[in-house]
Coordinates of C-alpha atoms in Angstrom, one line a residue:
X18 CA -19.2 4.9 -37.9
X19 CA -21.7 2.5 -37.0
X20 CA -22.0 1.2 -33.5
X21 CA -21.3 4.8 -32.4
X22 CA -24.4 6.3 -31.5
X23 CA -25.4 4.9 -28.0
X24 CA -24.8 5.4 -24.9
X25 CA -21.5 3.9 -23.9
X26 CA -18.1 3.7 -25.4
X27 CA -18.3 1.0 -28.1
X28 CA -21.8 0.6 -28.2
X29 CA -23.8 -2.3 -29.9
X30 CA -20.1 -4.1 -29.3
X31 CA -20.5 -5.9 -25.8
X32 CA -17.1 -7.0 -24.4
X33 CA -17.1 -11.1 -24.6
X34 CA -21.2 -10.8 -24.1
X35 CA -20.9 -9.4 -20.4
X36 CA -21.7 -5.9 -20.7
X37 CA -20.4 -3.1 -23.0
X38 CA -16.6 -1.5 -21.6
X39 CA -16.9 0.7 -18.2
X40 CA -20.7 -0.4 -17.6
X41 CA -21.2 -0.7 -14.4
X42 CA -17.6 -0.8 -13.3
X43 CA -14.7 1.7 -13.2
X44 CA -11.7 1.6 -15.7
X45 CA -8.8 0.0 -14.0
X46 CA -6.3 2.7 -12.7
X47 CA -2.6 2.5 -11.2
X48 CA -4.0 2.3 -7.5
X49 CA -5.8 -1.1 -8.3
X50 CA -2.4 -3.5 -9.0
X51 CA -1.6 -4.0 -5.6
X52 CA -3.2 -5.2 -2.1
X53 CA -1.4 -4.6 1.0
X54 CA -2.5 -5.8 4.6
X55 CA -2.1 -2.7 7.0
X56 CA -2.4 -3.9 10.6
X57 CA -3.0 0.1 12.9
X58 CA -0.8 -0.2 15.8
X59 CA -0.8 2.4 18.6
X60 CA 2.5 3.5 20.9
X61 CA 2.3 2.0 24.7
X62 CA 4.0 3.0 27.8
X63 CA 5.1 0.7 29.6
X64 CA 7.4 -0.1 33.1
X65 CA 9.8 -1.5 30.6
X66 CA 10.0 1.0 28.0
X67 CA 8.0 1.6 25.3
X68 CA 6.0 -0.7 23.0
X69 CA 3.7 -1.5 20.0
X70 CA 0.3 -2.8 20.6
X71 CA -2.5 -3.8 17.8
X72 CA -5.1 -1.3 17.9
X73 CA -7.9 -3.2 15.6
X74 CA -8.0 -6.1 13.0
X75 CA -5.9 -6.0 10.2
X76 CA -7.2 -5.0 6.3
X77 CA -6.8 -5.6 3.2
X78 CA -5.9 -2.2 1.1
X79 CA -6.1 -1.9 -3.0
X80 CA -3.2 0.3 -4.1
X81 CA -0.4 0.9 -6.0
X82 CA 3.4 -0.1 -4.6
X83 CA 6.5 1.2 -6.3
X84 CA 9.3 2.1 -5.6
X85 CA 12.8 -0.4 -5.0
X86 CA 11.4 -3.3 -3.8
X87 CA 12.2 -5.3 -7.3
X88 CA 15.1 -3.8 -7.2
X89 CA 18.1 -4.4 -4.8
X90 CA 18.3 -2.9 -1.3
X91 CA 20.3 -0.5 0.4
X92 CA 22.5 0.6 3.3
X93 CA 21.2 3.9 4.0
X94 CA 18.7 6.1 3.3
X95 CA 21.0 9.5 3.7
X96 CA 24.1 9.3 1.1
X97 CA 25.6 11.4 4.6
X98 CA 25.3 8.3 7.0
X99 CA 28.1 6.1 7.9
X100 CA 27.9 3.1 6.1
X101 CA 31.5 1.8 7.9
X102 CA 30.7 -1.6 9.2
X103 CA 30.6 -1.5 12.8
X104 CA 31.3 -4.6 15.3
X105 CA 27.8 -5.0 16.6
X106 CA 26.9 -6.6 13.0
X107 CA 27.7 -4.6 10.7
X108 CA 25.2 -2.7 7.5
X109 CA 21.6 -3.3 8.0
X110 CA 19.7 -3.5 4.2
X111 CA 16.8 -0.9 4.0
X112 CA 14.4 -1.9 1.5
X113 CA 12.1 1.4 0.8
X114 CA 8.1 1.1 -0.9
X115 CA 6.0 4.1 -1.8
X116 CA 2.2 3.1 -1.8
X117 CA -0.5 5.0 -3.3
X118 CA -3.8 4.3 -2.1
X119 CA -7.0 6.0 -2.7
X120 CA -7.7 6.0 1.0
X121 CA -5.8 4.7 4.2
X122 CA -6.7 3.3 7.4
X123 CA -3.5 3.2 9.1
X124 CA -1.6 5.8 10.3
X125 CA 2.5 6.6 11.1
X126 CA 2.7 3.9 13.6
X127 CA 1.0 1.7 10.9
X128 CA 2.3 -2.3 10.0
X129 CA 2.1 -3.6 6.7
X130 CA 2.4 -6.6 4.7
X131 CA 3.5 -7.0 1.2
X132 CA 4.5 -10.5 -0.7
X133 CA 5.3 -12.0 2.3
X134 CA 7.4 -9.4 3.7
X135 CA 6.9 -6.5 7.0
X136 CA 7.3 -2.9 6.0
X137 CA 7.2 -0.1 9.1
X138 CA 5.3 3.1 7.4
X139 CA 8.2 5.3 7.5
X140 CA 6.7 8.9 8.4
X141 CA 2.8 9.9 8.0
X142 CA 0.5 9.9 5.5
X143 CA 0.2 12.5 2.8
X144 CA -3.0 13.3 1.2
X145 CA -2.2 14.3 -2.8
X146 CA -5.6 15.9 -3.5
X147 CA -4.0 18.0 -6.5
X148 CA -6.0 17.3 -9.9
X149 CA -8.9 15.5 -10.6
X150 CA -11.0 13.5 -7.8
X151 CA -9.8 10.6 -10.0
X152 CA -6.0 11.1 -8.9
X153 CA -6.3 11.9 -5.4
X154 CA -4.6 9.7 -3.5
X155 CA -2.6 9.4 -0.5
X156 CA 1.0 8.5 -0.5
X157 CA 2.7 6.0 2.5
X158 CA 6.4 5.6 2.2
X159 CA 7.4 2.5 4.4
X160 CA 10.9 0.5 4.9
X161 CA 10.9 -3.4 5.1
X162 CA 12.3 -4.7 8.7
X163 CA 11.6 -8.9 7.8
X164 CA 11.0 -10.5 5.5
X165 CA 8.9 -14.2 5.1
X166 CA 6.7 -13.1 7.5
X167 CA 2.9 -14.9 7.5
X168 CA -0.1 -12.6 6.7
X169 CA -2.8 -12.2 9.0
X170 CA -6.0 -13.0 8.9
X171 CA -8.1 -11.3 7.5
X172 CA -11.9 -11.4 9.0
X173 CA -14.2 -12.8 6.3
X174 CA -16.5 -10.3 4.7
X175 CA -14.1 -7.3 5.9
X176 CA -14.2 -4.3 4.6
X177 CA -11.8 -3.8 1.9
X178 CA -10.3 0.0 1.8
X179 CA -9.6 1.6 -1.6
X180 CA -12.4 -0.2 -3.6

């Protein structure tokens, strides 16, 4: 096989003229199809209750989202909660997201925006470190509370976590 003797994968075969394939870059993986913006927020005390403040600037993340956001919401999370509706409003939709991210910068308390929509991370962050360093990752399971929200901006020349 000719063209098979060098260094990299396909060799003596450059991709479009730019290189030959994984020179100088990493392969695309399932934790590079998404970006989500995670805003860290911290718990306040207050004379009035409790609250939410900002705690930092907002950052981009490169990950993976799954889960049934393209698919229709839900009621309830538990099959066992009452899903009667009740006459303050009624059923509440809970739309949940599982994100994989090579690394996060938010936390349990954590914001986040995806296509357009909020999402509260719903519980902490668990480190996957199983298998190779390749598929280490760290799993966020969040629930959307609005939707057609506006992003925030992000700082130009931020730092961009999961690349």
């Amino acid at each position: 096989m000719d063209g098979m003797n060098g260094p990299y994968l396909y060799d003596e075969e450059p991709a479009g003229g730019e290189g030959y394939l994984f020179q100088g870059r990493h392969p695309r993986q399932l934790f590079d199809k998404d970006q989500v913006i995670v805003q860290p927020r911290k718990p306040v005390r207050t004379a009035h209750g409790n609250k939410y403040e900002n705690d930092g600037e907002p950052v981009r993340v490169v990950c993976s989202v799954e889960g049934r956001a393209q698919q229709a919401g839900m009621f309830s999370i538990s099959g066992a909660e009452d899903k009667t509706p009740q006459n303050q409003g009624g059923l509440t939709e809970v739309t949940p997201i599982q994100i994989l991210a090579r690394e996060w910068p938010g936390d349990i308390h954590s914001l986040i925006w995806w296509k357009g929509d909020w999402y509260d991370a719903d519980g902490s962050p668990v480190t996957r470190d199983a298998g190779t360093p390749e598929s280490r990752h760290v799993e966020i399971r969040a629930r959307r509370t609005a939707i057609n929200i506006p992003e925030p901006h992000i700082q130009e020349g931020a730092h961009t976590w999961g690349t």
